[in-house]
Coordinates of C-alpha atoms in Angstrom, one line a residue:
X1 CA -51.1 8.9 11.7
X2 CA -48.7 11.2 9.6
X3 CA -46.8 9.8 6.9
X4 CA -43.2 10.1 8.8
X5 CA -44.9 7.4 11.6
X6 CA -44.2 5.1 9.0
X7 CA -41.1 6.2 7.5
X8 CA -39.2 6.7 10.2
X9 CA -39.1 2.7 10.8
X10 CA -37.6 1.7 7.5
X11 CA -34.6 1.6 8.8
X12 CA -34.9 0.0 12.4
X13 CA -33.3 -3.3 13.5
X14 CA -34.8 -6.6 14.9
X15 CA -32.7 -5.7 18.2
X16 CA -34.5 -2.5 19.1
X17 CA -36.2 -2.1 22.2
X18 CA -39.5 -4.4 22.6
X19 CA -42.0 -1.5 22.7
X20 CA -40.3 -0.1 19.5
X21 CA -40.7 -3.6 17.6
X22 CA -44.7 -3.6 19.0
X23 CA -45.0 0.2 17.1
X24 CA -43.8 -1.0 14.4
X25 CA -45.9 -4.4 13.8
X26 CA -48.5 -2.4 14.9
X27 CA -48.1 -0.3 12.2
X28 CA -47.5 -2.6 9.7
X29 CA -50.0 -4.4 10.3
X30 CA -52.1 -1.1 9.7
X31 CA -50.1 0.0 6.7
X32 CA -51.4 -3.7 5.3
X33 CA -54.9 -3.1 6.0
X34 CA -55.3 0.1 4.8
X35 CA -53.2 -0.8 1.5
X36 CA -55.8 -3.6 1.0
X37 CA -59.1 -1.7 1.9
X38 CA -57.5 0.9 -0.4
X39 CA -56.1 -0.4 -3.3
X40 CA -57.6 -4.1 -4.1
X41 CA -60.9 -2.7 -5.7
X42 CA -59.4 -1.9 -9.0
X43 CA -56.3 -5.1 -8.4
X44 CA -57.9 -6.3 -11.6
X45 CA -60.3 -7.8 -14.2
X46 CA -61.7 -9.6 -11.2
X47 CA -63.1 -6.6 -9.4
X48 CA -67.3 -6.1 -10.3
X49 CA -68.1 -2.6 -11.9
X50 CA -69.2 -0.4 -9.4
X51 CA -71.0 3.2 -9.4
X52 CA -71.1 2.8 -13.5
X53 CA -66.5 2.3 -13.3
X54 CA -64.6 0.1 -15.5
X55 CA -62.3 -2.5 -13.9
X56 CA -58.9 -1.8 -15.0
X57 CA -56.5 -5.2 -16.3
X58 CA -54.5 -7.3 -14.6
X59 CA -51.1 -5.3 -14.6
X60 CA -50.7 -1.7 -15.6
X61 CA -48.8 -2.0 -19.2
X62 CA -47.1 1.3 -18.8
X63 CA -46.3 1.8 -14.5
X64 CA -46.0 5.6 -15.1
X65 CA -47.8 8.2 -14.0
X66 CA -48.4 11.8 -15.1
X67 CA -45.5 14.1 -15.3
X68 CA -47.1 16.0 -12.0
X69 CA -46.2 12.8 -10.2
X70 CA -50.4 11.8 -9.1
X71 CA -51.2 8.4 -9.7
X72 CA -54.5 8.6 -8.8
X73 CA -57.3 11.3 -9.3
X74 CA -58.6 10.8 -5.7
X75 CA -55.1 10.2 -3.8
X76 CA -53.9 13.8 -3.8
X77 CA -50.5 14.8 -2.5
X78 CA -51.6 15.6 1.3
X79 CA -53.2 12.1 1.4
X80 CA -50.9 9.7 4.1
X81 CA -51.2 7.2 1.3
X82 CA -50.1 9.2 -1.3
X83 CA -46.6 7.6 -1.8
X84 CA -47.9 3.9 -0.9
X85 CA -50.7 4.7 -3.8
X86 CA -48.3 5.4 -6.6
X87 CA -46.1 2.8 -5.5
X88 CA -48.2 0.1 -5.6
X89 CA -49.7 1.5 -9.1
X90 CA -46.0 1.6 -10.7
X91 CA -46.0 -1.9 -9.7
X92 CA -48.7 -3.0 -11.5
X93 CA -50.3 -4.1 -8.2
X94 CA -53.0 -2.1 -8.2
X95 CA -54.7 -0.1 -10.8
X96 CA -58.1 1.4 -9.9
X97 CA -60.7 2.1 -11.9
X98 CA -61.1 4.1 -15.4
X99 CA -62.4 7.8 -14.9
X100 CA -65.7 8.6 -16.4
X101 CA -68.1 7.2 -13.9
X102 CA -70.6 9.0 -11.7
X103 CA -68.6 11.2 -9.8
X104 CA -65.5 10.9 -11.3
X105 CA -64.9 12.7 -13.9
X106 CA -61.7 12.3 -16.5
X107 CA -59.1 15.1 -15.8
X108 CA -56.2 16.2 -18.4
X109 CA -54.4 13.0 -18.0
X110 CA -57.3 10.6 -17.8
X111 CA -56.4 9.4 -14.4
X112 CA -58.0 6.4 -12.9
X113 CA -59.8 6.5 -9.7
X114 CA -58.7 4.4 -6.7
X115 CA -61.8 4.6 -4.6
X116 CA -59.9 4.8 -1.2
X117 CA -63.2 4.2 0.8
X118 CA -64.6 1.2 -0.8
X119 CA -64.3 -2.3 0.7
X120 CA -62.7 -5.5 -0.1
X121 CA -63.2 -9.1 -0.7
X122 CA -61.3 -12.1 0.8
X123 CA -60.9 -13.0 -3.1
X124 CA -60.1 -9.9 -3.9
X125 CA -57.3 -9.6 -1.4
X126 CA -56.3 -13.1 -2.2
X127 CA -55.2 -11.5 -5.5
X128 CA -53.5 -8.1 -4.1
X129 CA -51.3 -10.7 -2.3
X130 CA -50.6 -12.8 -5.4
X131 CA -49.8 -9.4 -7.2
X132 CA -47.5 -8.0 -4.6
X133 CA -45.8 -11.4 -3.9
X134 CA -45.1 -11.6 -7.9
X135 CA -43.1 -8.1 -7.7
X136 CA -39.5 -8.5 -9.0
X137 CA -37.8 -7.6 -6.0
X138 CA -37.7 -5.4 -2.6
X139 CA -35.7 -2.5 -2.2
X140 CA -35.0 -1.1 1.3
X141 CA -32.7 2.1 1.4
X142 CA -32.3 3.4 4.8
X143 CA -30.7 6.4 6.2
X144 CA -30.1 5.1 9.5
X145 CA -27.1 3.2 10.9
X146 CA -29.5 0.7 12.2
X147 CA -29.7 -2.6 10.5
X148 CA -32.6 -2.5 8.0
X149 CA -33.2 -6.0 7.1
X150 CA -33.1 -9.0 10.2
X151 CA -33.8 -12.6 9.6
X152 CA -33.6 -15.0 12.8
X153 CA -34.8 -18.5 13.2
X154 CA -35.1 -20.9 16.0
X155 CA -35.2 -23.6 14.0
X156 CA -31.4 -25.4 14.8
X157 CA -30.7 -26.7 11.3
X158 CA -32.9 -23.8 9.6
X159 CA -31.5 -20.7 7.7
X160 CA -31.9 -16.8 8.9
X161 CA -31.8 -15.7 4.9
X162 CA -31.6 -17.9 1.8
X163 CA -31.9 -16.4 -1.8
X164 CA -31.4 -18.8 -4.8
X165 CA -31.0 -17.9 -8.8
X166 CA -31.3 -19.5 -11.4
X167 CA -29.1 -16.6 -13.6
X168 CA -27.4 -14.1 -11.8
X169 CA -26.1 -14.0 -8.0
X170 CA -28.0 -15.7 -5.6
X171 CA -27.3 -12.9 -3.3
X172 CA -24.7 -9.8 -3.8
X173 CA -23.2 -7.7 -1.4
X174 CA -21.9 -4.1 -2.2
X175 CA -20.0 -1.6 0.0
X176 CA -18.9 2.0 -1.0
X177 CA -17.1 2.3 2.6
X178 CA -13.5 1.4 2.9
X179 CA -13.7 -0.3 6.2
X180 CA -16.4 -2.2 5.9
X181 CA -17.4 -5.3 3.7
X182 CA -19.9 -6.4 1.0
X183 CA -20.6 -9.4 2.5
X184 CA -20.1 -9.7 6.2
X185 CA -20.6 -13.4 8.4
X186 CA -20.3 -13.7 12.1
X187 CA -20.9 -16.9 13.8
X188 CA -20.4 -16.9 17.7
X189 CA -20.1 -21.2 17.7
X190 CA -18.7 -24.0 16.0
X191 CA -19.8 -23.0 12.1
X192 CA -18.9 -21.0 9.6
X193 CA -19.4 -16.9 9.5
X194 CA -20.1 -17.5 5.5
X195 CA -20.3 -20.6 4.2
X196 CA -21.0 -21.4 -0.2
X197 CA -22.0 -24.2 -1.7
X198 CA -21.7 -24.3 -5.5
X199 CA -20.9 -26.5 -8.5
X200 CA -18.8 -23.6 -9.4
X201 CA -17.0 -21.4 -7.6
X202 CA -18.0 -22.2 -3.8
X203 CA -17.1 -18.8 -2.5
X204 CA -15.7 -15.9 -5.1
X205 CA -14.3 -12.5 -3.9
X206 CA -12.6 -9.3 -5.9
X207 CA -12.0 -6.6 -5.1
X208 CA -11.2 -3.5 -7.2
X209 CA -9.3 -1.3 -5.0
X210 CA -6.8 -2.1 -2.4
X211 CA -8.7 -4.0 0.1
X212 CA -9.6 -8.0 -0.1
X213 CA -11.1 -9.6 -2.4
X214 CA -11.7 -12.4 0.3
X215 CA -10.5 -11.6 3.9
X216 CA -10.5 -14.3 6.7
X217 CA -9.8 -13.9 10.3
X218 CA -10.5 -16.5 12.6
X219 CA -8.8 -18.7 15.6
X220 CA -9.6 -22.0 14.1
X221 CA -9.6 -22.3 9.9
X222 CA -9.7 -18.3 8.8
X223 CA -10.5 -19.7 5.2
X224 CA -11.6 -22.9 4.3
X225 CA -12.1 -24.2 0.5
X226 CA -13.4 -27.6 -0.5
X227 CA -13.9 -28.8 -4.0
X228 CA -14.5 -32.4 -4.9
X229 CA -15.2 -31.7 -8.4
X230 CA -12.8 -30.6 -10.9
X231 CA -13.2 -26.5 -10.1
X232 CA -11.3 -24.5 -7.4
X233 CA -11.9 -25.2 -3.9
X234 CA -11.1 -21.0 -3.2
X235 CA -10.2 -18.5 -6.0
X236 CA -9.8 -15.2 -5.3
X237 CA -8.8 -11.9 -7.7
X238 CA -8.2 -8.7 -6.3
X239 CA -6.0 -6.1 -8.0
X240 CA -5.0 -6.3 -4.1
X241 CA -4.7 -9.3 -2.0
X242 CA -6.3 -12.1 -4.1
X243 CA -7.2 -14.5 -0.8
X244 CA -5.8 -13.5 2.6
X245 CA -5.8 -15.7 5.6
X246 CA -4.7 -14.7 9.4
X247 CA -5.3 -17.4 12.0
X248 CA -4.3 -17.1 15.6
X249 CA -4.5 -20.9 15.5
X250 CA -4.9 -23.3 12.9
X251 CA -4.3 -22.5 9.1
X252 CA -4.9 -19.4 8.1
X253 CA -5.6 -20.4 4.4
X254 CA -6.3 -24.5 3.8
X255 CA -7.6 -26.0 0.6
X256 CA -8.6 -29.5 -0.2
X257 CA -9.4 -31.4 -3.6
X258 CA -10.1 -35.0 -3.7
X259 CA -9.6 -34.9 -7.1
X260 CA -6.1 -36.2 -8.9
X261 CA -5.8 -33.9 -10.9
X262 CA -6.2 -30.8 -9.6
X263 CA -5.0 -28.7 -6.0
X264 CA -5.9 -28.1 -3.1
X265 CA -4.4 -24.7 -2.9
X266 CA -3.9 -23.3 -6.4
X267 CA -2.0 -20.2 -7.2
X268 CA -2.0 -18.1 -11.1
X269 CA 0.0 -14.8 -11.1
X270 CA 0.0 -13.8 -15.5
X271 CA 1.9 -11.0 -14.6
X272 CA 5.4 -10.2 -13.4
X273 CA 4.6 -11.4 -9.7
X274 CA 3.8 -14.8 -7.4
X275 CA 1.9 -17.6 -7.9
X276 CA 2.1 -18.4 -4.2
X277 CA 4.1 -16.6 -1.6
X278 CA 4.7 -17.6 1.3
X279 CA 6.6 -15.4 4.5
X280 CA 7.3 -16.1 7.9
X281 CA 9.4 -15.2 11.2
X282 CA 10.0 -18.5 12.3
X283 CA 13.3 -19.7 13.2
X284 CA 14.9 -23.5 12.5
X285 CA 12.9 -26.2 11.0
X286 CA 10.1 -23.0 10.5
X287 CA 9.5 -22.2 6.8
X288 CA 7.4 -19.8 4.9
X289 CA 6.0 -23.1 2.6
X290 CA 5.8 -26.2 3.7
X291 CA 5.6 -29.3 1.6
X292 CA 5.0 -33.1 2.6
X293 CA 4.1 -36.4 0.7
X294 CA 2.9 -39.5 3.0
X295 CA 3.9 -41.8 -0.2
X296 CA 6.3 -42.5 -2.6
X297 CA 6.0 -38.5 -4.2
X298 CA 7.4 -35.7 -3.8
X299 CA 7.4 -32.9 -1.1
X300 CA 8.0 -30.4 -3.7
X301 CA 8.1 -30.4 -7.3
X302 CA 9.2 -27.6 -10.1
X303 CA 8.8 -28.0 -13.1
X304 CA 11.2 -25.0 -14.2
X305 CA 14.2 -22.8 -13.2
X306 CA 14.9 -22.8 -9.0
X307 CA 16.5 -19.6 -7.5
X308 CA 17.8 -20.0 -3.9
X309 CA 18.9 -16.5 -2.5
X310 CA 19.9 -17.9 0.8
X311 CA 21.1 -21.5 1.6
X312 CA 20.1 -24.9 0.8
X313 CA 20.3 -28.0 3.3
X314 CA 20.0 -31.6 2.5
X315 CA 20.3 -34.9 4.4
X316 CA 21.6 -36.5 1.5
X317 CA 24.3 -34.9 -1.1
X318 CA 23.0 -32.9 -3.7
X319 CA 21.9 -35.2 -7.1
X320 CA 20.7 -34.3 -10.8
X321 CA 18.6 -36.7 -12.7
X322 CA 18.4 -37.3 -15.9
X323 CA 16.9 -39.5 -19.0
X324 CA 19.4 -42.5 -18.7
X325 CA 21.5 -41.8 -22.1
X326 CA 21.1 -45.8 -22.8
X327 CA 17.3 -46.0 -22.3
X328 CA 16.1 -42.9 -22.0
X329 CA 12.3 -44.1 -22.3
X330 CA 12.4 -47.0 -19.6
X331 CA 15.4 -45.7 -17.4
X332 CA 16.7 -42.4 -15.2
X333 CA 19.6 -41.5 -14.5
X334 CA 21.1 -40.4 -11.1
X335 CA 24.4 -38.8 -10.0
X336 CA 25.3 -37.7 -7.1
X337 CA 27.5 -34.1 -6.4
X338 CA 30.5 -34.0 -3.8
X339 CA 30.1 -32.6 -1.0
X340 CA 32.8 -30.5 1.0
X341 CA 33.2 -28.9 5.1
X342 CA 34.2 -25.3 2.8
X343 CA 32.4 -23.4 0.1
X344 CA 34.7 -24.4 -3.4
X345 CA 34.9 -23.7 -6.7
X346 CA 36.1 -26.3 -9.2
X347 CA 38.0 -25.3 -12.5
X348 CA 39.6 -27.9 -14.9
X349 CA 41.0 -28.7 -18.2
X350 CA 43.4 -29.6 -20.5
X351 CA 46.8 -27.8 -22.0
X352 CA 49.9 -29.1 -23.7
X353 CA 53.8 -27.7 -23.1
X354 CA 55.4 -26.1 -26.1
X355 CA 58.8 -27.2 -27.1
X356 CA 60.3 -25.8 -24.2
X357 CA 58.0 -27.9 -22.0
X358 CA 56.2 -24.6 -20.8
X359 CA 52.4 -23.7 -20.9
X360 CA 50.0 -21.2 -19.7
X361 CA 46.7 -21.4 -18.6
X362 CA 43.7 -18.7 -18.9
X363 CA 41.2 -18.7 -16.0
X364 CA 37.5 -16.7 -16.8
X365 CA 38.2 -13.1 -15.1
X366 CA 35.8 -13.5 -12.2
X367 CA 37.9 -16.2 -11.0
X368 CA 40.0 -14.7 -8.8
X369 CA 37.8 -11.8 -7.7
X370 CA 35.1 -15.2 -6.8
X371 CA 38.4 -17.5 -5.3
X372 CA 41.3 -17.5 -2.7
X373 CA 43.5 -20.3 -1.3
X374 CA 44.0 -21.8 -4.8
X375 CA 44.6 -25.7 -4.6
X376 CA 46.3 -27.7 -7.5
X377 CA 46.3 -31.2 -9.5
X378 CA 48.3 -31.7 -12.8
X379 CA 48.0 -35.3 -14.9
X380 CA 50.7 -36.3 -17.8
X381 CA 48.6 -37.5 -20.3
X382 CA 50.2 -40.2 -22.9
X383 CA 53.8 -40.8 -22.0
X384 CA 55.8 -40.1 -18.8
X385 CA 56.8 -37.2 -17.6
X386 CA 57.4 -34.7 -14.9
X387 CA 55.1 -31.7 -14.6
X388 CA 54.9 -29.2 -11.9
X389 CA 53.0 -25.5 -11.6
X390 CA 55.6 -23.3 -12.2
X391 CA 53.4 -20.2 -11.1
X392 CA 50.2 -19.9 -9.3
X393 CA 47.1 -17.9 -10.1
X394 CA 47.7 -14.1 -11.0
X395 CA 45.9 -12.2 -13.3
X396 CA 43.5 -14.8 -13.5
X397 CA 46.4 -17.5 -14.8
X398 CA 49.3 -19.6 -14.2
X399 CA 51.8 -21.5 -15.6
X400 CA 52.4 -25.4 -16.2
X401 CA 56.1 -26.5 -17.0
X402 CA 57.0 -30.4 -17.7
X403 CA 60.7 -31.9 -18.2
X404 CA 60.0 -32.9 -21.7
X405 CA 58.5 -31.3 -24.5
X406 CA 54.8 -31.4 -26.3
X407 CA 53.7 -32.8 -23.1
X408 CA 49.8 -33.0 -22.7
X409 CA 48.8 -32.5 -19.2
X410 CA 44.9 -32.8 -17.8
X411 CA 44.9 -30.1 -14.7
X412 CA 42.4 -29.1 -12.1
X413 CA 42.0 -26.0 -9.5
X414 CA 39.9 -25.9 -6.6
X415 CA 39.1 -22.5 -5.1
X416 CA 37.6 -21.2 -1.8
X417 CA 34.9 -18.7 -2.2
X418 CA 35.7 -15.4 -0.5
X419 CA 33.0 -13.3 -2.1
X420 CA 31.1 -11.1 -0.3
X421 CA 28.1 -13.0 0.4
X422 CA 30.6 -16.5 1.5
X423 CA 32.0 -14.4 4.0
X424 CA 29.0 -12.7 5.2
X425 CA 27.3 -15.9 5.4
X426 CA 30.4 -18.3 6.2
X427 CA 29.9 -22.3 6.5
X428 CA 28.9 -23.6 9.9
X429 CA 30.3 -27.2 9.6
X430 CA 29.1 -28.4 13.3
X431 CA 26.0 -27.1 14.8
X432 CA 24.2 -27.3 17.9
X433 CA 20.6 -28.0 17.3
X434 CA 18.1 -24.8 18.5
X435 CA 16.4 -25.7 21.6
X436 CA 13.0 -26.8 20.5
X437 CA 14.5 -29.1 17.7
X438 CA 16.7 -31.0 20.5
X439 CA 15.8 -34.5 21.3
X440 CA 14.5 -34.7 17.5
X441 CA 16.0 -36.0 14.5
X442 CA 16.1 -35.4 10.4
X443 CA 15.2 -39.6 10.0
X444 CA 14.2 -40.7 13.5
X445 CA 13.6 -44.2 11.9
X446 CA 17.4 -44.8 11.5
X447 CA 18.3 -44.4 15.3
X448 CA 15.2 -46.4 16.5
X449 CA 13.0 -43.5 17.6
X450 CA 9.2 -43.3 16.4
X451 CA 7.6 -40.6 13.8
X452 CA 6.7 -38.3 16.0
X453 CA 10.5 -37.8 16.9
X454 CA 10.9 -35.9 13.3
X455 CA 12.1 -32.3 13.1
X456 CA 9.9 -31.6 10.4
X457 CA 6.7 -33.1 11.4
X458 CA 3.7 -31.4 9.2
X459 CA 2.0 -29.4 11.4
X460 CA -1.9 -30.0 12.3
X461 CA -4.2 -30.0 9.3

């Protein structure tokens, strides 16, 4: 057997033909054999002195051999175990036997002997086995496109691979192509294609280029994060797409926390971006976000500046609320804003006539540039009198003139936007409802009809 036999089959995967998987346990199995009858005899202290040699110590302090690369005095480089030889001598598995005996004399580098021929010991490969199972870790590098490691088990509830730490990661994955993935899960029933299980972070993905630090892609829940304790249920950092869900049909992203204190979906940005952003094509009730509270809370809650680009609808007239002036620390405060069937702009204040009964008031200069269709209200203050607009709004003024003078008069305009985005986007006072909202209703309770009558019902968990 020729040393490639054995090398070519690093590399082959568990779903290779049967006769192929037969080859190679065959020659596994061999490799084992012939490892043991080779290289247990000088395993250690426990190994009797034989033909006059010295039994080597339990691990070899240094694992290096001499600069020309030859571990062993009598494993040249044309021996098929010349590679396994050294390998299991750097690894402190096996360390043969001091030179100097009968027949083996001490070269240049004082190399020890590893006896290839003798025999070995079920004790002796008890410890070969203890040795080799102690090893830090395995490395398998490959250069075939074949999967090099395959774990599968028939057990139902058992697990194809496990690794545990008690330091570092329990188990990494790295990729250096730009298609594939570090870390790739399939699961062909109802499971999960990776699932984690932590007391910290459950599942955590970056990414340093422009791919995903976590990507999910699923028909039922792409991503799924659960924490009941007080940590993240999924966090993601990517100088890309921190987490990215696409689901064909449930949520693409869904987080849960059990906890009152924390979220279920949480969202950081500390630079100039989003904490969470949301985007969608839907039309109607359809929004990129979506917030509901069962109980007595709120939907949606900011605690900071709001900027609405577009428009914003309400069932009930728009309010402000604030500390109640009175009590602020028992009491709010809650005022309601007017509504109107037109887009209008309110200006007020107060002016008194001169002695000629005449007055002029100064609007702000976007005012008339903002307005058209000016609408007017004037109020004698203090005594009676007559007052009347004398001219309307030019130049971003007008005129007030009363029949008497040193006349104090409260006055109020209302405008009508005609900016360009008001008439781009002008007020549609009646509307018919979109076809798949009709039949449905804002509060279904106040017309008689059940729950699931609602516009906005929250869509399956």
């Amino acid at each position: 057997m020729e040393p490639g036999d054995i090398h070519q089959y690093k590399g082959q995967s568990a779903n290779q033909p049967s006769k192929d998987r037969s080859r190679l346990a065959g020659l596994a199995l061999l490799f084992v054999a012939l490892l043991a009858a080779a290289a247990l005899p000088g395993a250690g202290a426990a190994q009797d002195k034989q033909s006059g040699g010295q039994a080597q110590p339990d691990s070899n302090p240094t694992n290096s051999c001499p600069p020309d690369g030859q571990c062993f005095a009598d494993v040249p480089p044309s021996s098929p175990f010349f590679n396994f030889a050294n390998s299991v001598y750097r690894d402190g598995v096996a360390t043969g036997y001091q030179c100097g005996g009968p027949g083996e004399p001490c070269d240049q580098y004082s190399r020890p002997y590893f006896r290839p021929a003798s025999a070995v010991t079920r004790g002796q490969m008890s410890k070969f086995a203890d040795l080799a199972r102690k090893q830090p870790g395995i490395s398998i590098d490959t250069a075939s496109s074949l999967v090099p490691i395959y774990s599968r088990t028939s057990v139902q509830d058992g697990r194809g691979m496990q690794a545990e730490s008690v330091n570092g990661n329990g188990m990494q994955g790295v990729s250096y192509s730009s298609g594939a993935s570090g870390v790739f899960g399939v699961n062909t029933v109802n499971g999960f294609g990776v699932a984690g299980n932590s007391r910290g972070q459950a599942v955590f993905g970056e990414s340093i280029g422009g791919d995903y630090g976590v990507h999910g892609k699923s028909a039922g829940t792409a991503v799924f994060g659960e924490s009941t304790g007080g940590n993240i249920g999924v966090h993601g950092k990517s100088s890309g797409k921190g987490v990215f869900g696409e689901s064909t049909g449930a949520n693409a992203v869904q987080g849960t926390s059990t906890s009152s204190s924390n979220s279920g979906v949480y969202g950081l940005n500390t630079n100039l971006g989003f904490g969470i952003a949301g985007r969608s094509n839907g039309t109607g009730i359809f929004a990129a976000v979506f917030g509901e509270n069962t109980g007595s809370g709120n939907a949606g809650y900011f605690a900071g500046n709001v900027v609405v680009s577009g428009t914003c609808c309400a069932s009930a007239e728009g309010t402000f609320r604030i500390d109640h002036p009175q009590d602020p620390a028992n009491k709010y405060l809650t005022q309601a804003a007017v509504a109107a069937p037109e887009m209008l702009n309110v200006y007020s204040g107060n002016v008194t006539t001169d002695a000629g009964g005449a007055a002029i008031v100064t609007l702000p200069a976007y005012v008339e540039a903002l307005n058209t269709d000016f609408r007017y209200q004037l109020t004698v203050v203090g005594r009676f009198a007559q007052a009347i607009v004398q001219t309307e709004v030019k130049d971003n003024r007008f005129t007030i003139a009363t029949d008497k003078p040193n006349v104090k008069v409260s006055w109020q305009i209302t405008g009508v936007r005609h900016d360009p985005y008001a008439e781009a986007h002008p007020l549609a006072v009646e509307q018919t409802k979109p076809t798949n909202e009709q039949g449905l209703y804002l509060h279904p309770e106040l017309y008689g009809q059940p729950d699931s009558k609602r516009v906005d019902k929250a869509p399956e968990k």
